[in-house]
Coordinates of C-alpha atoms in Angstrom, one line a residue:
X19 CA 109.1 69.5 128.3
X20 CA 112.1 70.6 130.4
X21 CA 111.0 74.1 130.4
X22 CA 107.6 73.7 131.0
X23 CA 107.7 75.4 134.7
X24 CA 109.9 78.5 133.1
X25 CA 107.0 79.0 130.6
X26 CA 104.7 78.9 133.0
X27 CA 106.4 81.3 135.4
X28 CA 107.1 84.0 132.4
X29 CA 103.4 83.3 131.5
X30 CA 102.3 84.9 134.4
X31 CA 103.9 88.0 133.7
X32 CA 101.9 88.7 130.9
X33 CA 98.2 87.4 131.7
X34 CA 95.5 87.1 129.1
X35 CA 92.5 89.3 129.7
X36 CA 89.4 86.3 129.7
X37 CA 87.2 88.5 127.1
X38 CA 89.4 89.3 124.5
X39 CA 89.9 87.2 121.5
X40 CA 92.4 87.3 118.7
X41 CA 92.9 86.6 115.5
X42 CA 96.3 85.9 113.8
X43 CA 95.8 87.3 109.9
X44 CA 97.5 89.2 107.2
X45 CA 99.2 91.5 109.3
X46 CA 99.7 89.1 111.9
X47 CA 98.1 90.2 115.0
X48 CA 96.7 93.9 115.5
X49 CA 94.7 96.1 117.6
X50 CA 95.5 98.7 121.1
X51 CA 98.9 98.2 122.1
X52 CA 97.4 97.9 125.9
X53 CA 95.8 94.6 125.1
X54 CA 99.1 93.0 122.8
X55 CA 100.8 91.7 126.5
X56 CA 100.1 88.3 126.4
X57 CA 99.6 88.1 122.4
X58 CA 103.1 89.4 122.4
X59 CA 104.6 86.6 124.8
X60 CA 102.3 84.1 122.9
X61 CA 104.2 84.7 119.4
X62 CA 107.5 84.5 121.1
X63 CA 106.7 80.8 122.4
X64 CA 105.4 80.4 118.0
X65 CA 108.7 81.6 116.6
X66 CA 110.7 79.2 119.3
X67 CA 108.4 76.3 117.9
X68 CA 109.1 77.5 114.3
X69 CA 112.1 77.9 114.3
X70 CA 112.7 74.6 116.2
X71 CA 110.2 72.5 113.4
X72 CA 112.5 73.9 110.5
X73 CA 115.7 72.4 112.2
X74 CA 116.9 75.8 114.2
X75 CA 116.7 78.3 111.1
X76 CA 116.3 82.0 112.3
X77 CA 112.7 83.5 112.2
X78 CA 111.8 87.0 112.9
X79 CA 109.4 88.5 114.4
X80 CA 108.9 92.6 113.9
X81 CA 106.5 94.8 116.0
X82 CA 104.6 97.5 114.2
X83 CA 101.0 98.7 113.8
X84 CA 102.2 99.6 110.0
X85 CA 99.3 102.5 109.0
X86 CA 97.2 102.5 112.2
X87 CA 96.9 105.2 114.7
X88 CA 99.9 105.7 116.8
X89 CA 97.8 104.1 119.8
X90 CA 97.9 100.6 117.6
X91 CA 100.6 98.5 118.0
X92 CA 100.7 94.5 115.9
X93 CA 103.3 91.6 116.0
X94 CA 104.0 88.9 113.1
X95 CA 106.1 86.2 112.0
X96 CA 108.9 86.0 109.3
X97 CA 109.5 83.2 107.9
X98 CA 113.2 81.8 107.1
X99 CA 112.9 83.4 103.2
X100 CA 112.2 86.7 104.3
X101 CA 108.5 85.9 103.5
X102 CA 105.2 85.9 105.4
X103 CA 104.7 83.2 108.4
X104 CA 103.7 79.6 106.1
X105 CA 99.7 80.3 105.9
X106 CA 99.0 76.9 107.7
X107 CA 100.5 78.0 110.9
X108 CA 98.5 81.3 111.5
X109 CA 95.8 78.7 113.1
X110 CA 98.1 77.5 115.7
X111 CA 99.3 81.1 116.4
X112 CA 95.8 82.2 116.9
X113 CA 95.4 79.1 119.1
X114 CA 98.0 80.1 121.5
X115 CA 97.1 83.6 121.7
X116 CA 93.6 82.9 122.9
X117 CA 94.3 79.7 125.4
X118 CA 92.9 80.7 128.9
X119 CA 95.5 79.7 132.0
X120 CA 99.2 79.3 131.9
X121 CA 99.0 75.8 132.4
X122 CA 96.4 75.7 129.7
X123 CA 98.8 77.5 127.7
X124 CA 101.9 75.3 128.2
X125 CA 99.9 72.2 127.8
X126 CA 98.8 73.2 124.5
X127 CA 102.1 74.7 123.2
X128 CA 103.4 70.8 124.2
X129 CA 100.1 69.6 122.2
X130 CA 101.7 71.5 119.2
X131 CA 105.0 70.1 119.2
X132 CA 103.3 66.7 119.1
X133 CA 101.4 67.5 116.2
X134 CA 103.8 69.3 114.2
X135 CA 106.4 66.6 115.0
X136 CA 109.0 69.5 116.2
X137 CA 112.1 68.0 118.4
X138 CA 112.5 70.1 121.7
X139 CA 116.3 69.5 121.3
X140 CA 116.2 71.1 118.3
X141 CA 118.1 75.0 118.7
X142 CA 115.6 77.6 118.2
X143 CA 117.0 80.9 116.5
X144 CA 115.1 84.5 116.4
X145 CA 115.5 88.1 115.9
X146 CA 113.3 91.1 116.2
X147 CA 112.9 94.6 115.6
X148 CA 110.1 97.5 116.2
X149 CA 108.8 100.4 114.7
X150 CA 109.1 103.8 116.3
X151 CA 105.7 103.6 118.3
X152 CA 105.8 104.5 122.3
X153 CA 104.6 101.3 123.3
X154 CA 107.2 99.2 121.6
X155 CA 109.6 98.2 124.4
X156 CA 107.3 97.2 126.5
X157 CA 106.3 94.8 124.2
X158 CA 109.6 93.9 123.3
X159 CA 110.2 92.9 127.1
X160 CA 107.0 90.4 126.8
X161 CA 108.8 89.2 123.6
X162 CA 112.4 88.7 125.3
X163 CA 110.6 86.8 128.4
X164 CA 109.2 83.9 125.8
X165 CA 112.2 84.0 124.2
X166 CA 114.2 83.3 127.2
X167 CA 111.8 81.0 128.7
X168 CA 112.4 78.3 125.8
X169 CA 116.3 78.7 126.1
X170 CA 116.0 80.5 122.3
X171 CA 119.0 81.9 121.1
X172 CA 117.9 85.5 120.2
X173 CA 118.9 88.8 118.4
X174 CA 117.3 92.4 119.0
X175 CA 118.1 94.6 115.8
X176 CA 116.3 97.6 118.0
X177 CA 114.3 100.2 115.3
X178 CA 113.9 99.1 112.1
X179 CA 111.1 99.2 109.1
X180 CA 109.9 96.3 108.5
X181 CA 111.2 94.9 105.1
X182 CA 114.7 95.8 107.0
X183 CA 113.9 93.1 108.9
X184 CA 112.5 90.5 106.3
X185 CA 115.7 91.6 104.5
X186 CA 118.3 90.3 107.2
X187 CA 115.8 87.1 108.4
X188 CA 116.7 86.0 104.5
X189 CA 120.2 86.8 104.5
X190 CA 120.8 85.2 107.7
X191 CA 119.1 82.3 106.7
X192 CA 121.2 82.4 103.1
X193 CA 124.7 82.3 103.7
X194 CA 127.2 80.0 102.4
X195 CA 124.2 78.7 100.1
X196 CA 124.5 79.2 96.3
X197 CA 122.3 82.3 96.7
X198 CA 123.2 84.2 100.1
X199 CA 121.1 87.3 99.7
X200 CA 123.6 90.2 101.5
X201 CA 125.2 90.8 104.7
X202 CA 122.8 90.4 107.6
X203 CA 123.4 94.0 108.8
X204 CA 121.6 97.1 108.3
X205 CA 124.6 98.2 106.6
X206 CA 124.6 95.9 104.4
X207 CA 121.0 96.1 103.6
X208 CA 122.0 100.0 102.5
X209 CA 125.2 98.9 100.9
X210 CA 123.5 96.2 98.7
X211 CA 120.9 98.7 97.7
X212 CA 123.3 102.0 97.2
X213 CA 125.6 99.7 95.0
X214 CA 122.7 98.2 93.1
X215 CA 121.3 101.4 92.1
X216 CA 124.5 103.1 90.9
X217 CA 124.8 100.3 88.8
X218 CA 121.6 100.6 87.3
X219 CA 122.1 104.1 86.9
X220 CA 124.8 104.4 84.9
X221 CA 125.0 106.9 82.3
X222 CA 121.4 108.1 83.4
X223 CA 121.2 111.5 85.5
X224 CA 117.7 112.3 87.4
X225 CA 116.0 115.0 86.7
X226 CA 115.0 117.7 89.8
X227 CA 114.2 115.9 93.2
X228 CA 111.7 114.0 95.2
X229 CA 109.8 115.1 98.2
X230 CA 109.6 112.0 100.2
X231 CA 106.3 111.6 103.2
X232 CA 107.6 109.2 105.9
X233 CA 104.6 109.5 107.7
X234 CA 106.8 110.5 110.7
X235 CA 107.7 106.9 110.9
X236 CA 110.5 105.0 110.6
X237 CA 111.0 105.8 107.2
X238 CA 112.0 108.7 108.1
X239 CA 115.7 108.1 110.1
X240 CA 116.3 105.1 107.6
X241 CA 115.8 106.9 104.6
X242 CA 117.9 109.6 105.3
X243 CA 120.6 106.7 106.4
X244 CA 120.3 105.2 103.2
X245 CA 120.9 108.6 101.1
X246 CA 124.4 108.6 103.1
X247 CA 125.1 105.5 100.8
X248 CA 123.8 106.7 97.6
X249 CA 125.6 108.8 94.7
X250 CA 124.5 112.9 95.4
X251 CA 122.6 114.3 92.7
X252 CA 125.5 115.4 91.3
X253 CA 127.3 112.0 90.9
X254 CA 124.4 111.4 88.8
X255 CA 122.1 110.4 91.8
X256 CA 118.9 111.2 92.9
X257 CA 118.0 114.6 95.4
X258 CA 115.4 113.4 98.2
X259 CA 114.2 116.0 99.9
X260 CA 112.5 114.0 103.7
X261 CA 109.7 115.6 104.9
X262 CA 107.4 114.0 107.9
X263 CA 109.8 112.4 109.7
X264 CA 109.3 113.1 113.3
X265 CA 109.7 110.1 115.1
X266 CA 110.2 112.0 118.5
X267 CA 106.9 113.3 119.0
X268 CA 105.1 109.7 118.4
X269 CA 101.4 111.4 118.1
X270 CA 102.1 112.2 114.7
X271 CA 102.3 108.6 113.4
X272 CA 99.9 108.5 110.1
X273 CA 98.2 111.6 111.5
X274 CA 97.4 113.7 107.9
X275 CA 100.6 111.8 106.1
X276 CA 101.8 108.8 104.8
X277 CA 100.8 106.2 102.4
X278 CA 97.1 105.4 103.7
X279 CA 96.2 108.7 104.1
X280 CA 96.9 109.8 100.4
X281 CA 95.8 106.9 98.9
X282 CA 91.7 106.8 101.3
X283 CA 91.7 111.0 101.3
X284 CA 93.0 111.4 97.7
X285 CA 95.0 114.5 98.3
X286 CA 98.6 115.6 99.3
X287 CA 99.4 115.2 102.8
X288 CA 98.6 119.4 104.4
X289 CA 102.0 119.8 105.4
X290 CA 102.9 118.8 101.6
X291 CA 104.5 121.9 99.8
X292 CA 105.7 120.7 96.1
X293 CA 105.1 122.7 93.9
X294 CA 102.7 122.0 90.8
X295 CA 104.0 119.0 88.2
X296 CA 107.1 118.0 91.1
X297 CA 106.9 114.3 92.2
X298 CA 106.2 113.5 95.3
X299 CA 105.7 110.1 97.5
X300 CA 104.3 108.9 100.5
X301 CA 105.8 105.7 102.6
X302 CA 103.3 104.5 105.3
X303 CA 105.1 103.8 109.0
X304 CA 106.5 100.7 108.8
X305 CA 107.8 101.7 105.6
X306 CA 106.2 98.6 103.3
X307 CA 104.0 100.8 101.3
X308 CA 104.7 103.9 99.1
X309 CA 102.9 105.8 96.6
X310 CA 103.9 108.0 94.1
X311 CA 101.5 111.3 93.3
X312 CA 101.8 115.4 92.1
X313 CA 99.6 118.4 91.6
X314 CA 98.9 118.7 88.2
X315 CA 99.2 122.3 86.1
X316 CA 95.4 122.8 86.5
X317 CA 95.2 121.9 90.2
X318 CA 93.9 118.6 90.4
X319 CA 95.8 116.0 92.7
X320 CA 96.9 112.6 90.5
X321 CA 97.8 109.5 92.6
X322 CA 100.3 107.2 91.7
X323 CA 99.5 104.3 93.8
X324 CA 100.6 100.5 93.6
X325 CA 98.9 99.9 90.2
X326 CA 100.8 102.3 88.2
X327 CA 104.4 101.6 90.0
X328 CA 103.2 98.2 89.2
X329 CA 102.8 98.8 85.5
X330 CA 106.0 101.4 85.4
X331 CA 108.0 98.0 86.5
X332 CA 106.9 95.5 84.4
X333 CA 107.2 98.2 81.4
X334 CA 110.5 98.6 82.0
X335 CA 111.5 94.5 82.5
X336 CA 110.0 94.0 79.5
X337 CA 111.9 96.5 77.5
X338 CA 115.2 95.7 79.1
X339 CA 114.2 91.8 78.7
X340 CA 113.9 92.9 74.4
X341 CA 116.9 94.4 74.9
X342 CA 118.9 92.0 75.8
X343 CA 117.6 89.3 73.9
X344 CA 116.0 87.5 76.2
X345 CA 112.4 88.1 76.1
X346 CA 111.5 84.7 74.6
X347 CA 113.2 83.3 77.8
X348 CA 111.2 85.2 80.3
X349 CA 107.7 84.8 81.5
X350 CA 106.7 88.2 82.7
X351 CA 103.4 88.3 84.7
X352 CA 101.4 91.1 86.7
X353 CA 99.5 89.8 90.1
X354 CA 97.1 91.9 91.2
X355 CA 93.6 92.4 93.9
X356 CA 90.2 92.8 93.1
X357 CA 91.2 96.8 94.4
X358 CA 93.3 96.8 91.2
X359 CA 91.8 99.9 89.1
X360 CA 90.3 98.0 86.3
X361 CA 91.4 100.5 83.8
X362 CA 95.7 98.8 84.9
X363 CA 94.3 95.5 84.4
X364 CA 92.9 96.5 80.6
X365 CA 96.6 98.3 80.0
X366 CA 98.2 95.0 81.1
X367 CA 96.4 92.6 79.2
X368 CA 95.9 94.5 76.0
X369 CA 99.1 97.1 76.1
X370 CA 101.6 95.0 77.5
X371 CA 100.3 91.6 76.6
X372 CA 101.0 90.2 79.6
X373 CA 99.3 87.8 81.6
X374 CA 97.3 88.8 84.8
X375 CA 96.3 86.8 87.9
X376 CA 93.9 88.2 90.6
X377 CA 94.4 86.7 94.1
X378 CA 92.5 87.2 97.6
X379 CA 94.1 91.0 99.3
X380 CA 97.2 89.9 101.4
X381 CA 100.9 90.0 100.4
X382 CA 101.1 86.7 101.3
X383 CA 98.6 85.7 98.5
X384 CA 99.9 88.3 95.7
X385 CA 103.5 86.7 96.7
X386 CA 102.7 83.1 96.5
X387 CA 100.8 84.0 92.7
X388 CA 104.3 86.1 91.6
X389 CA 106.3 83.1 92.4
X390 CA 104.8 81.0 89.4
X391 CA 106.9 83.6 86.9
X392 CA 110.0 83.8 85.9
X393 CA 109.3 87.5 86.8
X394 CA 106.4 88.3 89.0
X395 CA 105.5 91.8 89.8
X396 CA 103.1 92.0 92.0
X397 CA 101.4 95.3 94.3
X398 CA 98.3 96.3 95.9
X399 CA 96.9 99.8 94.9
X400 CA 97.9 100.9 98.5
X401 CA 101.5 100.7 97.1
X402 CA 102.7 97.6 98.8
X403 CA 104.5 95.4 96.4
X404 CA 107.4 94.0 94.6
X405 CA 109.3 91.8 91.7
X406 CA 110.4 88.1 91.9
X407 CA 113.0 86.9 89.8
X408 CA 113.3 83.2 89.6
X409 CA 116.4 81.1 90.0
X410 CA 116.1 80.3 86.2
X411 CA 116.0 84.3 85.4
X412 CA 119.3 84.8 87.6
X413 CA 121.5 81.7 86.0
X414 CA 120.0 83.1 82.4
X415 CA 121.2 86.5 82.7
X416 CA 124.4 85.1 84.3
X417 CA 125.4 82.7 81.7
X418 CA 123.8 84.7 78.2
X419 CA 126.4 86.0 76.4
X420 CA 125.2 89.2 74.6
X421 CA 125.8 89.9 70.9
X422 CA 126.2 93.7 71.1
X423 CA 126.7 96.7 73.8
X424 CA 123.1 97.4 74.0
X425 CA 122.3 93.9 75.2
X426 CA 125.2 93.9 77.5
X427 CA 124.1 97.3 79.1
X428 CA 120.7 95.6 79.1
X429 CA 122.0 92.8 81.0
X430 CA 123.8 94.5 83.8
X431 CA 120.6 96.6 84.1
X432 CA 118.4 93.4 84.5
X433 CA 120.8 92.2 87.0
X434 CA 120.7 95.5 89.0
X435 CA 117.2 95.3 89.5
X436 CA 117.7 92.1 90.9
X437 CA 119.7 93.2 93.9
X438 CA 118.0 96.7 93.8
X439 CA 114.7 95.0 94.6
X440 CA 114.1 93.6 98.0
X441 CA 112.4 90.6 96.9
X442 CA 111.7 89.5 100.4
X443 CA 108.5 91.5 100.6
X444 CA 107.3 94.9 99.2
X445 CA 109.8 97.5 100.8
X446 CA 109.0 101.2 100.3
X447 CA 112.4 102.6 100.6
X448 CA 114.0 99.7 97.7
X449 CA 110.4 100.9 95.5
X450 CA 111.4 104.0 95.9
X451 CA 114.7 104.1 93.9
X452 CA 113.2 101.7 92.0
X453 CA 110.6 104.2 90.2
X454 CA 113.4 106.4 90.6
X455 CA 115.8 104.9 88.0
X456 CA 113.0 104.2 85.7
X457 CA 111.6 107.8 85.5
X458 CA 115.3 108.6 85.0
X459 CA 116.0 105.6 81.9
X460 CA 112.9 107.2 80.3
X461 CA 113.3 110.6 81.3
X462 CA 109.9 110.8 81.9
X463 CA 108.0 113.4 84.0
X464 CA 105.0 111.7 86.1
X465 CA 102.7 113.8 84.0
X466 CA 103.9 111.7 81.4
X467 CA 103.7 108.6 83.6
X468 CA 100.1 109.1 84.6
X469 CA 99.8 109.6 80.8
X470 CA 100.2 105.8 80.4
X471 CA 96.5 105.3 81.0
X472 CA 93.4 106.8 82.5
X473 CA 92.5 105.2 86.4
X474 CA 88.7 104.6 86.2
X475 CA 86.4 106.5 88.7
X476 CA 86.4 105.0 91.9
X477 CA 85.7 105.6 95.5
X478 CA 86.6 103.2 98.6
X479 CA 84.2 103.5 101.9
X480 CA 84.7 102.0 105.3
X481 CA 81.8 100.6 107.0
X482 CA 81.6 99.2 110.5
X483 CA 79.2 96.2 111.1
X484 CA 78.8 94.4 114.4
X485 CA 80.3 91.6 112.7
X486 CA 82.7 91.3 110.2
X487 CA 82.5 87.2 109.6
X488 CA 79.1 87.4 108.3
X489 CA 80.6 88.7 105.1
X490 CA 81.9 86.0 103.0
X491 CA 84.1 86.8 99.6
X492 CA 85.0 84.2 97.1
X493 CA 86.4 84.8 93.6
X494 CA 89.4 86.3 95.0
X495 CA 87.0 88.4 96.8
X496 CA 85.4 89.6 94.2
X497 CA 82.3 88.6 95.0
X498 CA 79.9 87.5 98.2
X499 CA 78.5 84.6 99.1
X500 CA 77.4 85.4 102.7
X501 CA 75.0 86.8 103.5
X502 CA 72.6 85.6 101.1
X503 CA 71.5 87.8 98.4
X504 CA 73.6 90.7 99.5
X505 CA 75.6 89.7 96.1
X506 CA 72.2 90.0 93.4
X507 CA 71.9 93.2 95.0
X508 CA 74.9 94.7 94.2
X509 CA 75.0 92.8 90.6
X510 CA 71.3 94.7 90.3
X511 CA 73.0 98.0 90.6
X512 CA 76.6 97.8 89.1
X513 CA 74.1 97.0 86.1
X514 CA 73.1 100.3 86.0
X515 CA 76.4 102.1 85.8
X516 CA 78.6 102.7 82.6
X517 CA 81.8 100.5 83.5
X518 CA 80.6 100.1 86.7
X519 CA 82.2 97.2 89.2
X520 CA 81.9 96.9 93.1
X521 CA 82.8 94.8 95.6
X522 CA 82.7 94.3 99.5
X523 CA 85.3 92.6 101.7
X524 CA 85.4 92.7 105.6
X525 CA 88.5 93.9 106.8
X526 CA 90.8 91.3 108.6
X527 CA 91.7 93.1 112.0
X528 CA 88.8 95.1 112.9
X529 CA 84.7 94.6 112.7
X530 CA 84.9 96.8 109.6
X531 CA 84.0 96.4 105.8
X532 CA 85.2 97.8 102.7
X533 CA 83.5 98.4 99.8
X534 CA 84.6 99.2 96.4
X535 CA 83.1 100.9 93.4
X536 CA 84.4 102.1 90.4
X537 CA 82.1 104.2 87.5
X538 CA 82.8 106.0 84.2
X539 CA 82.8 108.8 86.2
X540 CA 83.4 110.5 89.8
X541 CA 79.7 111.1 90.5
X542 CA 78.8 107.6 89.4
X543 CA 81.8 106.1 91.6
X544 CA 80.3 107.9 94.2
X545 CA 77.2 107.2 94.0
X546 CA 77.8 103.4 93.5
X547 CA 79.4 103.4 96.2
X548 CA 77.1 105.1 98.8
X549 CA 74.2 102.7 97.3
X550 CA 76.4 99.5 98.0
X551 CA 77.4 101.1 101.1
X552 CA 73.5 101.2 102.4
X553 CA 72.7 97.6 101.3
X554 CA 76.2 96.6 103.9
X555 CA 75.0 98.4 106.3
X556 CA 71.9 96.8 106.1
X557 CA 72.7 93.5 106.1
X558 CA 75.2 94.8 109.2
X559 CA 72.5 95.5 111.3
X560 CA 71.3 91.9 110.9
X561 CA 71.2 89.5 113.6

């Protein structure tokens, strides 16, 4: 390895503590910024060696702590499609991350590229981008020191959210193919989208405006960028009214706002102050997630979370897909997590006839299941999602030949969603316009939304155990199989609730479990879930 004595050198600069161990997972890798140094420097030598094994296409790499605390800070992989880091490598990330010595390090890394049959003459190709946290550059300059160390060619698109940057790893790695996904610039990510929705809102106006919670995170500066681009509410577009969005005091990350925290506390952010029945919606700080939610006439707070924008979408497919005359065509499906409110599962399978698949938490998973439809929608409840239209959907709609105007206008609304979307991954800010244009088609309040179905009970509790790996799910985590007879327990008690379902999954960054309960109603939710919750902690306490 001609660089092997660069490495080595830049390794130095960002030294491994011996006692800490990491774990590459869902979100890539996670925890205090103070201890990322070395994980950060360790991911840049990955994305050099994946970019290099898939013959010099561009990954990307974004730094953000998404949800956490402001204090948090995280780094993962992007894959050439705009899609998570290939599952198999996140062992070989993890690997390098926790190797001792920089000689250690550099031996392994060499190890790799023998195994993985990557060619070190191969170019390598990256870009990056961070979220709005303090600690950011810093981490950047452990990034940039990998980078240069393996002679990778390298962009920095400086602040962005983090589907911005799935967004341009795809469209770099798309042009001058049949499909090249936009212009790989943040302009263009706003142009594609502004352009996409006017199309898809022709002829339809929006009714009053939405009071949008960035969480005082990135969302905030790029969604009022990308209302510069869209029709004003008197060209017939939407009026977004940005609240939260102080990236300059970085404190106030999360802190009583965003997604997470209206989706765990059940309640409008404090600072909130929309007025009964308006819509409102929360992003969280990377700006992946959103949910939708309002005050209702009597008082009581409704949440709108991933289920129900889940449902709104593939509604709305499906009617266009009738529409146009193409439903026949089209094989519509829902993907969802075991955190899926059972009562959206029920509307899906018996309302909408559609077929539902459950899949282990993770985008990555949910993704990989919605890529077996011709349309897959897929979200988690905490409101990060999206829709996936096959190659076959996009030739059909660009080749059918409709037999009246309604199918036509059906048509060119189908094919707006398809560039309105950001199919990469789920992307709060593209969701958002999204919901937007369908409340709009439908003129639908969200009372009237919400009115779709009734959420069962339910009730989510955080637990932390002295280990997390000691809780083992299966069935798409529905269920556990370590430690023994943890499970029989909980089936014992779910028994003895109308409608009543639980479940317990360990959380993937931090020694922390979930568990989930859901009841025919709030007092049995809750008191399903404090029962579970004792049996955890229980078996927590276990050596």
């Amino acid at each position: 390895m001609e660089n092997r004595d660069a490495i080595i050198e830049a390794s130095s600069k960002h030294p491994k503590a011996a006692e800490l161990a990491f774990q590459y997972g869902t979100s890539g890798f996670r925890t205090k910024a103070a201890l990322l140094d070395s994980v950060v420097f360790r991911v840049g030598l990955m994305a050099a060696l994946r970019s290099k094994k898939l013959g010099g296409q561009t990954i990307g790499v974004m730094i953000t702590a998404s949800h956490n605390p402001p204090e948090d800070n995280g780094i993962k992989l992007v894959d050439p499609q705009g899609e998570m880091l290939e599952t198999s490598w996140e062992e070989y990330a993890t690997l390098l991350a926790n190797t001792a010595s920089d000689k250690l390090l550099v031996d392994v890394y060499e190890q790799l590229f023998s195994t993985l049959k990557a060619k070190h003459e191969t170019p390598s190709r990256v870009i990056f981008a961070r979220d709005t946290r303090a600690s950011g550059p810093a981490l950047i300059t452990a990034l940039v020191d990998a980078l240069r160390a393996t002679g990778t060619e390298y962009t920095d698109y400086g602040i962005l959210t983090t589907p911005q940057l799935h967004y341009l790893t795809r469209c770099i790695n798309t042009q001058n193919t049949r499909y090249p996904y936009g212009e790989p610039t943040e302009k263009g990510y706003y142009e594609k989208m502004s352009k996409a929705y006017a199309k898809a809102m022709r002829g339809r106006k929006a009714e009053g405006h939405v009071t949008v919670d960035c969480a005082n995170g990135v969302g905030g500066p790029k969604l009022k960028e990308l209302i510069k681009y869209l029709p004003s509410a008197q060209e017939g577009g939407v009026d977004i009214k940005v609240v939260n969005d102080d990236t300059a005091n970085s404190d106030r990350l999360n802190f009583q706002c965003g997604a997470d925290y209206v989706k765990t506390q059940q309640r409008a952010p404090p600072s909130s102050q929309a007025a009964p029945l308006a819509r409102c919606a929360s992003l969280d700080g990377d700006a992946d997630r959103i949910v939708y939610y309002f005050v209702h006439s009597d008082g009581s707070f409704r949440l709108l979370d991933g289920d129900k924008i889940a449902i709104l979408a593939a509604l709305f497919i499906g009617e266009l897909a009738r529409s146009a005359g193409i439903a026949d065509q089209l094989r519509i499906g829902v993907v969802q997590t075991a955190y899926a409110n059972g009562a959206s599962t029920d509307y899906i399978t018996k309302s909408l006839k559609l077929p539902v698949v459950c899949t282990p938490t993770g985008v990555k998973h949910l993704h990989h299941a919605a890529t077996k439809f011709d349309v897959g929608v897929y979200f988690e409840a905490n409101g990060h999602g999206t829709v996936l239209f096959s190659e076959a959907v996009l030739q059909t709609l660009a080749r059918h030949d409709p037999q009246s105007p309604a199918q036509k206008s059906a048509i060119e609304t189908l094919q707006a969603l398809t560039e309105l979307i950001n199919q990469t991954t789920g992307d709060a800010l593209s969701d958002l316009l999204l919901v937007e244009v369908i409340l709009a088609y439908k003129s639908w309040t969200p009372e009237e939304w919400d009115g779709l179905y009734q959420d069962m009970p339910n009730r989510l509790v955080r637990i932390e155990v002295r280990d997390r790996t000691r809780f083992k799910a299966v069935d798409a985590e529905r269920r556990l199989e370590e430690p023994p007879g943890v499970q029989e327990q909980i089936d014992a008690l779910v028994a003895k609730y109308e409608h009543g379902r639980s479940f317990v999954r360990a959380s993937g960054t931090e020694d922390a479990v979930r568990v989930y309960a859901e009841a025919s109603s709030r007092s049995e939710a809750d008191d399903l879930a404090q029962k579970v919750s004792l049996i955890v902690r229980q078996a927590g306490q276990m050596s």
